[in-house]
Amino acid sequence: MNTVGTFQAYLSTHQLSNYSEGDIGWIFSLYVFLAFFCGILIGPIFDAKGPRLLVFLGKYWHFIIVFGILGGLGTSLIFTPAVSAIGHFFLVRRANASGLATTGGSVGGIMFPLMLQSTFPKLGFAWSTRIMGFIILFLVIVANILIRSRLKPKKGASVLPDFTIFKDLTFSLTTAGTFFMEWGLFVPLTYISSYALAHGLPMALSYQLIAILNVGSFFGRWLPGYIADKLGRFNTMVITVALCLITTLALWLPAGNSVPMLIVYAIIFGFASGSNISLTPVCVGQLCDTKEYGRYYATCYTIVSFSTLTGIPIAGQIVEAENGGYRGLILFTGMCYVGSLSSFLAARILK
């Protein structure tokens, strides 16, 4: 998931060079959408059956089907139970534990773009993705051996979602905050490499920006989690979302072809946005009993998934409407974080 920007930049200049940014964006938006949307069933199944079964199952239309649909479904089977399982073992230090666990995504976001940058020109697209697939297969096998649930699966428990939890206004505002946050989050992750290429930066550095962003994200997933257990989960989320907003408008918007400014933006935004991934399940988990954690988390992200379905294509259409300009895309990202910050602030006040 943290490597979609590398694939977007490569496909837009190779196999899918004849397609618009908006059309290509649907591949990756569908992938992220299904990764979160399918949680509406996977989260409750996790509550009822446990995590191991779920983790084990885990030209244009070719990419739509293989990357967008199959990749999204597989990611959902891995992502939802893996995140939910952590919440079963921790309460007081849940944010710190979740942050440490999710740093694995940042490690992949550093390793895979650098690997693909090297293998694409040497081995081609097919073998580069096969090698990546074999690595992921090995990691999923190890994860399936290690992952477990503290609570025994509930016999006879329903695997259907429960939308009545949206009667809780704090939960609804938290979901809204996450919706706006994810609407904006995947725009820089997907388009920062394309932005760099469009502004004349070398191809190697353009791909490396994703890895640089994930270096910041590595620390941003763990450190805010550690702080959140002391300062408060919602308080920390408000601070990091505000930092995402500030860096996007103050650094990315005026960056142009400035290499130092883009690198600084990638590091700071990566740090701030890293907590977007690690703190969200913790904030949601604070609103429910541990035994209902999977259901609450999955229900939240089922709504949030629609932001990931539309955010990347909207950004692509904005770029196309500006004839390759990125100012509107960056402003769209900033406005998403304005909505997220407002929602989380309201949820914090109610809580």
GROMACS .gro file of C-alpha atoms in nm:
model
  351
    1MET     CA    1   0.000   0.000   0.000
    2ASN     CA    2   0.290   0.236   0.075
    3THR     CA    3   0.440   0.167  -0.269
    4VAL     CA    4   0.148   0.268  -0.493
    5GLY     CA    5   0.327   0.589  -0.592
    6THR     CA    6   0.610   0.392  -0.750
    7PHE     CA    7   0.369   0.184  -0.958
    8GLN     CA    8   0.166   0.492  -1.054
    9ALA     CA    9   0.472   0.679  -1.178
   10TYR     CA   10   0.602   0.376  -1.371
   11LEU     CA   11   0.274   0.275  -1.535
   12SER     CA   12   0.191   0.633  -1.635
   13THR     CA   13   0.517   0.651  -1.834
   14HIS     CA   14   0.523   0.292  -1.967
   15GLN     CA   15   0.233   0.047  -2.014
   16LEU     CA   16  -0.043   0.303  -1.957
   17SER     CA   17   0.123   0.612  -2.102
   18ASN     CA   18  -0.173   0.661  -2.340
   19TYR     CA   19  -0.421   0.685  -2.050
   20SER     CA   20  -0.504   0.995  -1.846
   21GLU     CA   21  -0.397   1.046  -1.486
   22GLY     CA   22  -0.762   1.013  -1.381
   23ASP     CA   23  -0.800   0.677  -1.557
   24ILE     CA   24  -0.479   0.538  -1.405
   25GLY     CA   25  -0.585   0.668  -1.065
   26TRP     CA   26  -0.885   0.434  -1.062
   27ILE     CA   27  -0.651   0.132  -1.046
   28PHE     CA   28  -0.496   0.243  -0.720
   29SER     CA   29  -0.811   0.394  -0.573
   30LEU     CA   30  -0.994   0.065  -0.630
   31TYR     CA   31  -0.707  -0.120  -0.462
   32VAL     CA   32  -0.715   0.100  -0.150
   33PHE     CA   33  -1.096   0.108  -0.150
   34LEU     CA   34  -1.128  -0.271  -0.141
   35ALA     CA   35  -0.848  -0.297   0.116
   36PHE     CA   36  -1.066  -0.093   0.355
   37PHE     CA   37  -1.421  -0.160   0.234
   38CYS     CA   38  -1.398  -0.537   0.270
   39GLY     CA   39  -1.322  -0.479   0.637
   40ILE     CA   40  -1.699  -0.449   0.689
   41LEU     CA   41  -1.710  -0.830   0.679
   42ILE     CA   42  -1.352  -0.913   0.772
   43GLY     CA   43  -1.359  -0.718   1.101
   44PRO     CA   44  -1.669  -0.897   1.239
   45ILE     CA   45  -1.533  -1.233   1.112
   46PHE     CA   46  -1.215  -1.156   1.306
   47ASP     CA   47  -1.425  -1.101   1.621
   48ALA     CA   48  -1.611  -1.427   1.562
   49LYS     CA   49  -1.344  -1.659   1.418
   50GLY     CA   50  -1.002  -1.513   1.499
   51PRO     CA   51  -0.723  -1.380   1.273
   52ARG     CA   52  -0.534  -1.679   1.133
   53LEU     CA   53  -0.784  -1.797   0.873
   54LEU     CA   54  -0.816  -1.446   0.735
   55VAL     CA   55  -0.443  -1.380   0.706
   56PHE     CA   56  -0.381  -1.712   0.527
   57LEU     CA   57  -0.649  -1.636   0.261
   58GLY     CA   58  -0.513  -1.339   0.194
   59LYS     CA   59  -0.327  -0.387  -2.027
   60TYR     CA   60  -0.567  -0.131  -1.829
   61TRP     CA   61  -0.829  -0.386  -1.733
   62HIS     CA   62  -0.552  -0.631  -1.648
   63PHE     CA   63  -0.424  -0.381  -1.393
   64ILE     CA   64  -0.777  -0.305  -1.271
   65ILE     CA   65  -0.847  -0.674  -1.207
   66VAL     CA   66  -0.508  -0.790  -1.079
   67PHE     CA   67  -0.381  -0.486  -0.889
   68GLY     CA   68  -0.706  -0.307  -0.810
   69ILE     CA   69  -0.948  -0.589  -0.729
   70LEU     CA   70  -0.738  -0.893  -0.634
   71GLY     CA   71  -0.468  -0.683  -0.466
   72GLY     CA   72  -0.726  -0.485  -0.272
   73LEU     CA   73  -0.910  -0.796  -0.152
   74GLY     CA   74  -0.584  -0.960  -0.045
   75THR     CA   75  -0.469  -0.651   0.142
   76SER     CA   76  -0.802  -0.631   0.324
   77LEU     CA   77  -0.770  -0.992   0.440
   78ILE     CA   78  -0.428  -0.914   0.585
   79PHE     CA   79  -0.464  -0.555   0.709
   80THR     CA   80  -0.787  -0.562   0.912
   81PRO     CA   81  -0.723  -0.871   1.130
   82ALA     CA   82  -0.355  -0.783   1.178
   83VAL     CA   83  -0.436  -0.436   1.314
   84SER     CA   84  -0.731  -0.563   1.518
   85ALA     CA   85  -0.530  -0.842   1.680
   86ILE     CA   86  -0.291  -0.592   1.841
   87GLY     CA   87  -0.578  -0.423   2.023
   88HIS     CA   88  -0.663  -0.749   2.200
   89PHE     CA   89  -0.332  -0.754   2.386
   90PHE     CA   90  -0.294  -0.387   2.482
   91LEU     CA   91  -0.509  -0.119   2.641
   92VAL     CA   92  -0.297   0.136   2.831
   93ARG     CA   93  -0.009   0.112   2.580
   94ARG     CA   94  -0.221   0.028   2.276
   95ALA     CA   95  -0.107   0.332   2.076
   96ASN     CA   96   0.261   0.250   2.131
   97ALA     CA   97   0.209  -0.117   2.040
   98SER     CA   98   0.006  -0.034   1.728
   99GLY     CA   99   0.263   0.222   1.621
  100LEU     CA  100   0.550  -0.025   1.656
  101ALA     CA  101   0.361  -0.292   1.464
  102THR     CA  102   0.263  -0.064   1.177
  103THR     CA  103   0.624   0.046   1.122
  104GLY     CA  104   0.648  -0.270   0.913
  105GLY     CA  105   0.445  -0.094   0.646
  106SER     CA  106   0.701   0.185   0.637
  107VAL     CA  107   0.987  -0.064   0.607
  108GLY     CA  108   0.811  -0.210   0.304
  109GLY     CA  109   0.754   0.141   0.174
  110ILE     CA  110   1.129   0.202   0.190
  111MET     CA  111   1.244  -0.136   0.061
  112PHE     CA  112   1.005  -0.197  -0.230
  113PRO     CA  113   1.042   0.140  -0.412
  114LEU     CA  114   1.422   0.111  -0.397
  115MET     CA  115   1.404  -0.250  -0.512
  116LEU     CA  116   1.168  -0.168  -0.800
  117GLN     CA  117   1.379   0.130  -0.903
  118SER     CA  118   1.669  -0.113  -0.950
  119THR     CA  119   1.482  -0.411  -1.099
  120PHE     CA  120   1.247  -0.232  -1.343
  121PRO     CA  121   1.524  -0.141  -1.591
  122LYS     CA  122   1.721  -0.464  -1.535
  123LEU     CA  123   1.453  -0.732  -1.513
  124GLY     CA  124   1.143  -0.561  -1.650
  125PHE     CA  125   0.801  -0.513  -1.496
  126ALA     CA  126   0.696  -0.881  -1.489
  127TRP     CA  127   0.989  -1.023  -1.294
  128SER     CA  128   1.009  -0.718  -1.068
  129THR     CA  129   0.652  -0.777  -0.954
  130ARG     CA  130   0.708  -1.153  -0.924
  131ILE     CA  131   1.004  -1.097  -0.691
  132MET     CA  132   0.794  -0.856  -0.488
  133GLY     CA  133   0.515  -1.116  -0.475
  134PHE     CA  134   0.749  -1.392  -0.350
  135ILE     CA  135   0.875  -1.162  -0.072
  136ILE     CA  136   0.518  -1.078   0.031
  137LEU     CA  137   0.420  -1.448   0.025
  138PHE     CA  138   0.704  -1.533   0.263
  139LEU     CA  139   0.611  -1.248   0.498
  140VAL     CA  140   0.241  -1.349   0.502
  141ILE     CA  141   0.336  -1.709   0.591
  142VAL     CA  142   0.547  -1.584   0.882
  143ALA     CA  143   0.266  -1.351   0.990
  144ASN     CA  144   0.013  -1.634   0.983
  145ILE     CA  145   0.236  -1.842   1.210
  146LEU     CA  146   0.282  -1.559   1.462
  147ILE     CA  147  -0.052  -1.378   1.469
  148ARG     CA  148  -0.314  -1.476   1.723
  149SER     CA  149  -0.605  -1.338   1.923
  150ARG     CA  150  -0.605  -1.303   2.302
  151LEU     CA  151  -0.980  -1.351   2.323
  152LYS     CA  152  -1.132  -1.680   2.212
  153PRO     CA  153  -1.352  -1.660   1.902
  154LYS     CA  154  -1.714  -1.602   2.002
  155LYS     CA  155  -1.933  -1.901   1.925
  156GLY     CA  156  -2.241  -1.813   1.729
  157ALA     CA  157  -2.131  -1.450   1.693
  158SER     CA  158  -2.272  -1.261   1.396
  159VAL     CA  159  -2.031  -1.165   1.119
  160LEU     CA  160  -2.263  -0.887   0.996
  161PRO     CA  161  -2.178  -0.520   1.054
  162ASP     CA  162  -2.372  -0.309   1.300
  163PHE     CA  163  -2.435   0.043   1.172
  164THR     CA  164  -2.624   0.138   1.488
  165ILE     CA  165  -2.288   0.233   1.640
  166PHE     CA  166  -2.307   0.552   1.432
  167LYS     CA  167  -2.562   0.673   1.687
  168ASP     CA  168  -2.255   0.754   1.894
  169LEU     CA  169  -2.173   1.108   1.777
  170THR     CA  170  -1.810   1.081   1.885
  171PHE     CA  171  -1.767   0.768   1.674
  172SER     CA  172  -1.938   0.938   1.379
  173LEU     CA  173  -1.707   1.240   1.405
  174THR     CA  174  -1.404   1.012   1.437
  175THR     CA  175  -1.515   0.831   1.121
  176ALA     CA  176  -1.565   1.166   0.943
  177GLY     CA  177  -1.218   1.280   1.051
  178THR     CA  178  -1.067   0.958   0.922
  179PHE     CA  179  -1.267   0.991   0.597
  180PHE     CA  180  -1.124   1.335   0.519
  181MET     CA  181  -0.778   1.229   0.635
  182GLU     CA  182  -0.764   0.925   0.405
  183TRP     CA  183  -0.917   1.132   0.123
  184GLY     CA  184  -0.607   1.348   0.133
  185LEU     CA  185  -0.343   1.099   0.255
  186PHE     CA  186  -0.318   0.882  -0.054
  187VAL     CA  187  -0.284   1.179  -0.290
  188PRO     CA  188   0.078   1.261  -0.191
  189LEU     CA  189   0.159   0.891  -0.154
  190THR     CA  190   0.039   0.830  -0.511
  191TYR     CA  191   0.145   1.148  -0.691
  192ILE     CA  192   0.462   1.278  -0.529
  193SER     CA  193   0.681   1.078  -0.769
  194SER     CA  194   0.478   1.193  -1.070
  195TYR     CA  195   0.497   1.551  -0.938
  196ALA     CA  196   0.876   1.527  -0.922
  197LEU     CA  197   0.901   1.384  -1.275
  198ALA     CA  198   0.670   1.658  -1.408
  199HIS     CA  199   0.899   1.921  -1.255
  200GLY     CA  200   1.212   1.783  -1.418
  201LEU     CA  201   1.366   1.591  -1.130
  202PRO     CA  202   1.572   1.281  -1.219
  203MET     CA  203   1.375   0.957  -1.239
  204ALA     CA  204   1.587   0.793  -0.968
  205LEU     CA  205   1.521   1.073  -0.718
  206SER     CA  206   1.152   1.083  -0.811
  207TYR     CA  207   1.113   0.718  -0.714
  208GLN     CA  208   1.331   0.765  -0.406
  209LEU     CA  209   1.093   1.031  -0.271
  210ILE     CA  210   0.850   0.752  -0.182
  211ALA     CA  211   1.122   0.577   0.016
  212ILE     CA  212   1.222   0.907   0.182
  213LEU     CA  213   0.860   0.970   0.276
  214ASN     CA  214   0.842   0.624   0.432
  215VAL     CA  215   1.157   0.688   0.635
  216GLY     CA  216   0.968   0.973   0.799
  217SER     CA  217   0.661   0.752   0.825
  218PHE     CA  218   0.859   0.484   1.010
  219PHE     CA  219   0.928   0.721   1.298
  220GLY     CA  220   0.586   0.884   1.258
  221ARG     CA  221   0.408   0.556   1.320
  222TRP     CA  222   0.595   0.474   1.638
  223LEU     CA  223   0.681   0.803   1.815
  224PRO     CA  224   0.331   0.960   1.809
  225GLY     CA  225   0.195   0.630   1.937
  226TYR     CA  226   0.433   0.644   2.231
  227ILE     CA  227   0.336   1.005   2.297
  228ALA     CA  228  -0.036   0.932   2.252
  229ASP     CA  229  -0.040   0.692   2.548
  230LYS     CA  230   0.078   0.979   2.766
  231LEU     CA  231  -0.070   1.290   2.603
  232GLY     CA  232  -0.395   1.134   2.482
  233ARG     CA  233  -0.482   0.953   2.158
  234PHE     CA  234  -0.719   1.218   2.018
  235ASN     CA  235  -0.490   1.503   2.128
  236THR     CA  236  -0.199   1.350   1.940
  237MET     CA  237  -0.413   1.282   1.634
  238VAL     CA  238  -0.520   1.648   1.621
  239ILE     CA  239  -0.155   1.761   1.638
  240THR     CA  240  -0.034   1.527   1.362
  241VAL     CA  241  -0.325   1.606   1.130
  242ALA     CA  242  -0.253   1.978   1.177
  243LEU     CA  243   0.111   1.909   1.088
  244CYS     CA  244   0.001   1.731   0.767
  245LEU     CA  245  -0.204   2.039   0.675
  246ILE     CA  246   0.076   2.285   0.748
  247THR     CA  247   0.346   2.094   0.559
  248THR     CA  248   0.125   2.040   0.254
  249LEU     CA  249   0.042   2.409   0.215
  250ALA     CA  250   0.371   2.554   0.340
  251LEU     CA  251   0.618   2.314   0.175
  252TRP     CA  252   0.462   2.115  -0.109
  253LEU     CA  253   0.252   2.395  -0.259
  254PRO     CA  254   0.547   2.632  -0.323
  255ALA     CA  255   0.807   2.356  -0.381
  256GLY     CA  256   0.815   2.355  -0.761
  257ASN     CA  257   1.141   2.192  -0.872
  258SER     CA  258   1.320   2.261  -0.543
  259VAL     CA  259   1.486   1.934  -0.443
  260PRO     CA  260   1.561   2.038  -0.081
  261MET     CA  261   1.202   2.153  -0.024
  262LEU     CA  262   1.056   1.831  -0.168
  263ILE     CA  263   1.285   1.617   0.045
  264VAL     CA  264   1.198   1.813   0.360
  265TYR     CA  265   0.830   1.786   0.275
  266ALA     CA  266   0.857   1.410   0.216
  267ILE     CA  267   1.027   1.357   0.554
  268ILE     CA  268   0.798   1.580   0.762
  269PHE     CA  269   0.476   1.479   0.587
  270GLY     CA  270   0.583   1.116   0.611
  271PHE     CA  271   0.635   1.158   0.985
  272ALA     CA  272   0.302   1.335   1.038
  273SER     CA  273   0.100   1.107   0.811
  274GLY     CA  274   0.252   0.794   0.964
  275SER     CA  275   0.033   0.850   1.267
  276ASN     CA  276  -0.270   0.867   1.036
  277ILE     CA  277  -0.230   0.491   0.998
  278SER     CA  278  -0.119   0.395   1.349
  279LEU     CA  279  -0.343   0.621   1.563
  280THR     CA  280  -0.675   0.573   1.383
  281PRO     CA  281  -0.739   0.217   1.510
  282VAL     CA  282  -0.635   0.329   1.858
  283CYS     CA  283  -0.879   0.623   1.858
  284VAL     CA  284  -1.157   0.394   1.735
  285GLY     CA  285  -1.066   0.131   1.994
  286GLN     CA  286  -1.097   0.389   2.270
  287LEU     CA  287  -1.469   0.417   2.189
  288CYS     CA  288  -1.560   0.049   2.236
  289ASP     CA  289  -1.499  -0.267   2.437
  290THR     CA  290  -1.204  -0.478   2.329
  291LYS     CA  291  -1.431  -0.765   2.221
  292GLU     CA  292  -1.605  -0.531   1.973
  293TYR     CA  293  -1.282  -0.379   1.843
  294GLY     CA  294  -1.282  -0.556   1.506
  295ARG     CA  295  -1.645  -0.462   1.436
  296TYR     CA  296  -1.596  -0.093   1.522
  297TYR     CA  297  -1.273  -0.064   1.325
  298ALA     CA  298  -1.415  -0.241   1.021
  299THR     CA  299  -1.736  -0.036   1.024
  300CYS     CA  300  -1.539   0.287   1.044
  301TYR     CA  301  -1.315   0.195   0.754
  302THR     CA  302  -1.602   0.070   0.542
  303ILE     CA  303  -1.725   0.430   0.528
  304VAL     CA  304  -1.371   0.565   0.500
  305SER     CA  305  -1.301   0.335   0.204
  306PHE     CA  306  -1.521   0.550  -0.018
  307SER     CA  307  -1.282   0.840   0.033
  308THR     CA  308  -0.993   0.625  -0.088
  309LEU     CA  309  -1.202   0.515  -0.388
  310THR     CA  310  -1.255   0.873  -0.504
  311GLY     CA  311  -0.954   1.068  -0.376
  312ILE     CA  312  -0.690   0.944  -0.620
  313PRO     CA  313  -0.908   0.973  -0.934
  314ILE     CA  314  -1.027   1.319  -0.830
  315ALA     CA  315  -0.664   1.424  -0.789
  316GLY     CA  316  -0.583   1.278  -1.130
  317GLN     CA  317  -0.870   1.466  -1.292
  318ILE     CA  318  -0.752   1.789  -1.128
  319VAL     CA  319  -0.405   1.739  -1.279
  320GLU     CA  320  -0.560   1.671  -1.619
  321ALA     CA  321  -0.787   1.977  -1.593
  322GLU     CA  322  -0.480   2.191  -1.516
  323ASN     CA  323  -0.296   2.046  -1.818
  324GLY     CA  324  -0.042   1.872  -1.598
  325GLY     CA  325  -0.033   2.129  -1.318
  326TYR     CA  326  -0.037   2.016  -0.957
  327ARG     CA  327  -0.146   2.329  -0.769
  328GLY     CA  328  -0.512   2.222  -0.755
  329LEU     CA  329  -0.416   1.872  -0.643
  330ILE     CA  330  -0.212   2.011  -0.355
  331LEU     CA  331  -0.492   2.248  -0.251
  332PHE     CA  332  -0.737   1.956  -0.262
  333THR     CA  333  -0.507   1.765  -0.026
  334GLY     CA  334  -0.489   2.062   0.208
  335MET     CA  335  -0.867   2.105   0.218
  336CYS     CA  336  -0.908   1.736   0.301
  337TYR     CA  337  -0.688   1.787   0.605
  338VAL     CA  338  -0.889   2.095   0.704
  339GLY     CA  339  -1.201   1.875   0.714
  340SER     CA  340  -1.016   1.605   0.907
  341LEU     CA  341  -0.875   1.848   1.163
  342SER     CA  342  -1.220   2.002   1.223
  343SER     CA  343  -1.382   1.660   1.274
  344PHE     CA  344  -1.116   1.529   1.514
  345LEU     CA  345  -1.125   1.851   1.713
  346ALA     CA  346  -1.503   1.816   1.750
  347ALA     CA  347  -1.468   1.450   1.851
  348ARG     CA  348  -1.204   1.545   2.109
  349ILE     CA  349  -1.429   1.815   2.259
  350LEU     CA  350  -1.726   1.576   2.282
  351LYS     CA  351  -1.511   1.303   2.430
   0.00000   0.00000   0.00000
